[in-house]
Amino acid sequence: MTVLNDKIEKWKKKLLDIGKRNRLINFRITKRSTVIITTPECTDLYNRLVLNEKSLAFPNNIEDEEEEDEDESLYQAKGNGDIETKGSIKNLQKTLRNLREKAKTAIEEQGVNILYLSFGFLKWRESNDSEQFFTSPIILVPVSLSVASIYSPFILSLHEDEIVLNPTLLYKLENDFGIKLPDYDIEDGKIDSYLKLISEQLSKNNWEVTFEVGLSLLSFLKINM
């Protein structure tokens, strides 16, 4: 049985896509596929959503928003919801609608959830001589988006799938750098302590761990296969 289990683990690793186009390795923020949450901050959001299993509402008071500035980075989507994000509320609504539709399609056609909140990001580079940094999500929390009507706010809820450490990143670090991250105790829920722990572990590489939170589509199709 041990030999069979070892073979299964090797097959799983072969299914991992460690290419730079994979957002689990090279996470890129795009206008219609990413929402960066600024409030609640990382630990508070994790406690409320994961540990307390509380659903949170995004702001949707578009009519109260001032005329959009050309520089959307100046905007902070906030108001009548539990969550604040980067960008204007108008664009936030479009992005959330796109994320919900694509996540719904993936469940209907493939039977898998691809909508995740990424808690914490690792900014790393392939060598000390390289000037190019890559950003990879660390803790992946499956979520769902729902909305009652076009006038209602989008609601963020915890999905029934398992919370995991980014398996593609774990394999990349161990295979290419000989780095093995410590296990994360999901039930303990001390996400801030865990992120600080791996930040200290990887500081000798001059890599950085940030406490940001991003909502995006992350495909685990190969893993599910």
C-alpha positions as CSV (number, residue, x, y, z in Angstrom):
1,M,0.0,0.0,0.0
2,T,2.9,2.4,0.8
3,V,4.3,1.9,-2.7
4,L,1.0,2.6,-4.3
5,N,0.5,5.8,-2.2
6,D,4.0,6.9,-3.2
7,K,3.1,6.4,-6.9
8,I,-0.2,8.3,-6.5
9,E,1.7,11.2,-4.9
10,K,4.1,11.2,-7.9
11,W,1.2,11.2,-10.4
12,K,-0.4,14.2,-8.5
13,K,2.8,16.2,-8.7
14,K,3.1,15.5,-12.5
15,L,-0.4,17.0,-12.9
16,L,0.7,20.3,-11.2
17,D,1.2,23.2,-13.6
18,I,4.3,25.1,-12.4
19,G,4.5,27.3,-15.5
20,K,4.6,31.1,-15.2
21,R,1.2,31.4,-16.8
22,N,-0.4,29.7,-13.8
23,R,-1.8,32.2,-11.4
24,L,-0.9,29.9,-8.5
25,I,2.7,30.6,-9.3
26,N,2.6,34.0,-11.0
27,F,-0.5,35.8,-9.6
28,R,-1.4,38.8,-11.6
29,I,-4.0,41.4,-10.8
30,T,-6.4,42.0,-13.7
31,K,-9.4,44.3,-13.9
32,R,-12.2,41.7,-14.4
33,S,-10.7,38.7,-12.6
34,T,-9.3,40.0,-9.3
35,V,-10.6,41.9,-6.3
36,I,-8.1,43.0,-3.7
37,I,-9.9,43.3,-0.3
38,T,-8.5,46.0,2.0
39,T,-11.1,45.8,4.8
40,P,-11.5,43.7,6.9
41,E,-7.7,43.1,7.0
42,C,-6.3,39.7,6.5
43,T,-6.6,38.2,10.1
44,D,-10.0,39.8,10.8
45,L,-11.5,38.7,7.5
46,Y,-10.2,35.1,8.1
47,N,-11.7,35.0,11.5
48,R,-15.1,36.3,10.4
49,L,-15.4,34.3,7.2
50,V,-13.6,31.0,8.1
51,L,-13.7,30.6,11.8
52,N,-17.0,32.2,12.5
53,E,-18.5,31.2,9.1
54,K,-20.1,34.6,8.7
55,S,-21.1,35.8,5.2
56,L,-20.0,39.3,4.3
57,A,-21.6,41.9,1.9
58,F,-19.7,43.9,-0.7
59,P,-20.7,47.6,-1.2
60,N,-23.2,48.3,-3.9
61,N,-24.3,51.9,-3.5
62,I,-23.2,53.0,-6.9
63,E,-25.6,55.9,-7.0
64,D,-23.8,57.4,-4.0
65,E,-20.3,57.2,-5.6
66,E,-18.7,60.3,-7.0
67,E,-17.8,60.5,-10.7
68,E,-15.0,58.1,-11.5
69,D,-11.5,59.5,-11.8
70,E,-9.3,58.3,-14.6
71,D,-6.9,56.9,-12.1
72,E,-8.9,54.1,-10.5
73,S,-6.2,53.4,-8.0
74,L,-7.3,56.5,-6.1
75,Y,-10.6,54.8,-5.4
76,Q,-11.6,52.7,-2.4
77,A,-14.9,50.8,-2.8
78,K,-16.7,51.3,0.5
79,G,-20.0,52.3,1.9
80,N,-22.9,50.1,2.8
81,G,-21.2,46.7,2.9
82,D,-18.9,44.7,5.2
83,I,-16.0,44.8,2.8
84,E,-13.9,47.5,1.3
85,T,-11.8,47.0,-1.8
86,K,-9.5,48.8,-4.2
87,G,-11.1,50.3,-7.2
88,S,-14.5,52.0,-7.8
89,I,-17.8,50.4,-6.8
90,K,-19.0,50.5,-10.4
91,N,-16.1,48.4,-11.6
92,L,-16.3,46.2,-8.5
93,Q,-19.8,45.2,-9.4
94,K,-18.7,44.3,-13.0
95,T,-15.8,42.2,-11.6
96,L,-17.9,40.4,-9.0
97,R,-20.5,39.6,-11.7
98,N,-17.8,38.2,-14.0
99,L,-16.3,36.1,-11.2
100,R,-19.7,34.7,-10.1
101,E,-20.7,33.8,-13.7
102,K,-17.4,32.0,-14.4
103,A,-17.3,30.2,-11.1
104,K,-20.9,29.1,-11.6
105,T,-20.0,27.8,-15.1
106,A,-17.1,25.8,-13.8
107,I,-19.3,24.1,-11.2
108,E,-22.0,23.3,-13.8
109,E,-19.6,22.1,-16.5
110,Q,-16.7,20.6,-14.6
111,G,-18.0,20.0,-11.2
112,V,-15.3,22.0,-9.5
113,N,-15.2,25.3,-7.6
114,I,-12.5,27.7,-8.9
115,L,-13.4,30.8,-6.8
116,Y,-10.9,31.4,-4.0
117,L,-9.8,33.9,-1.5
118,S,-6.0,34.0,-1.3
119,F,-4.7,34.9,2.2
120,G,-1.1,36.0,2.1
121,F,1.2,36.2,-0.9
122,L,4.8,35.2,-1.3
123,K,7.0,37.5,-3.4
124,W,9.9,35.5,-4.6
125,R,12.5,35.3,-7.4
126,E,14.3,32.4,-9.0
127,S,17.8,33.6,-8.1
128,N,19.6,36.3,-6.1
129,D,20.8,37.7,-9.4
130,S,17.3,38.0,-10.9
131,E,15.5,41.3,-10.8
132,Q,12.1,39.8,-11.6
133,F,9.9,38.9,-8.7
134,F,6.9,36.6,-8.9
135,T,3.9,36.7,-6.6
136,S,2.2,33.5,-5.4
137,P,-0.8,33.0,-3.1
138,I,-0.2,31.0,0.0
139,I,-3.4,30.0,1.8
140,L,-6.4,29.3,-0.4
141,V,-9.9,29.5,1.0
142,P,-12.8,28.3,-1.3
143,V,-15.7,30.8,-1.4
144,S,-18.9,31.5,-3.2
145,L,-20.6,34.6,-4.4
146,S,-24.4,35.1,-4.3
147,V,-26.7,38.0,-5.1
148,A,-30.5,38.1,-4.6
149,S,-31.3,40.7,-7.3
150,I,-29.7,43.4,-9.4
151,Y,-30.3,45.9,-6.6
152,S,-28.8,43.6,-3.8
153,P,-25.2,43.4,-2.7
154,F,-23.0,40.5,-3.6
155,I,-22.6,38.2,-0.6
156,L,-19.3,36.4,0.0
157,S,-19.6,33.1,1.8
158,L,-17.4,30.1,2.7
159,H,-17.6,27.2,0.3
160,E,-17.7,23.6,1.5
161,D,-14.4,22.7,-0.3
162,E,-11.2,22.2,1.7
163,I,-8.9,25.1,2.7
164,V,-5.5,24.3,1.4
165,L,-1.9,25.6,1.2
166,N,-1.2,26.4,-2.5
167,P,-0.1,22.9,-3.6
168,T,1.6,24.3,-6.8
169,L,3.7,26.7,-4.7
170,L,4.6,24.0,-2.2
171,Y,5.9,21.7,-5.0
172,K,7.8,24.6,-6.6
173,L,9.5,25.6,-3.4
174,E,10.5,22.0,-2.5
175,N,11.4,20.9,-6.0
176,D,13.4,24.0,-7.1
177,F,14.7,25.4,-3.8
178,G,14.6,22.5,-1.3
179,I,12.3,24.6,0.9
180,K,9.5,22.8,2.7
181,L,6.9,25.1,4.3
182,P,5.5,24.0,7.7
183,D,2.0,22.6,7.8
184,Y,-0.9,24.9,8.5
185,D,-3.3,24.1,11.2
186,I,-6.7,25.1,9.7
187,E,-8.6,24.5,12.9
188,D,-6.2,26.6,15.0
189,G,-6.8,29.4,12.6
190,K,-3.9,31.6,13.6
191,I,-3.2,32.8,10.1
192,D,-1.1,35.8,11.2
193,S,1.2,33.6,13.2
194,Y,1.6,31.2,10.3
195,L,2.4,33.9,7.7
196,K,4.9,35.5,10.1
197,L,6.5,32.0,10.6
198,I,7.1,31.4,6.9
199,S,8.1,35.1,6.5
200,E,10.9,34.4,9.0
201,Q,11.8,31.1,7.3
202,L,12.1,32.7,3.9
203,S,13.8,36.0,4.9
204,K,17.2,34.6,4.2
205,N,16.2,34.3,0.6
206,N,15.3,38.0,0.6
207,W,11.7,37.0,-0.2
208,E,8.7,38.8,1.2
209,V,5.4,37.6,2.6
210,T,2.5,40.1,2.4
211,F,-0.7,40.0,4.4
212,E,-2.9,40.9,1.4
213,V,-6.1,39.2,0.5
214,G,-7.3,38.6,-3.1
215,L,-10.5,37.2,-4.6
216,S,-9.9,35.4,-7.9
217,L,-10.4,32.4,-10.1
218,L,-7.8,29.7,-9.5
219,S,-8.2,26.5,-11.4
220,F,-7.5,23.2,-9.7
221,L,-8.9,21.2,-12.6
222,K,-5.7,19.1,-13.1
223,I,-5.5,18.3,-9.4
224,N,-9.2,17.2,-9.4
225,M,-8.5,15.0,-12.4
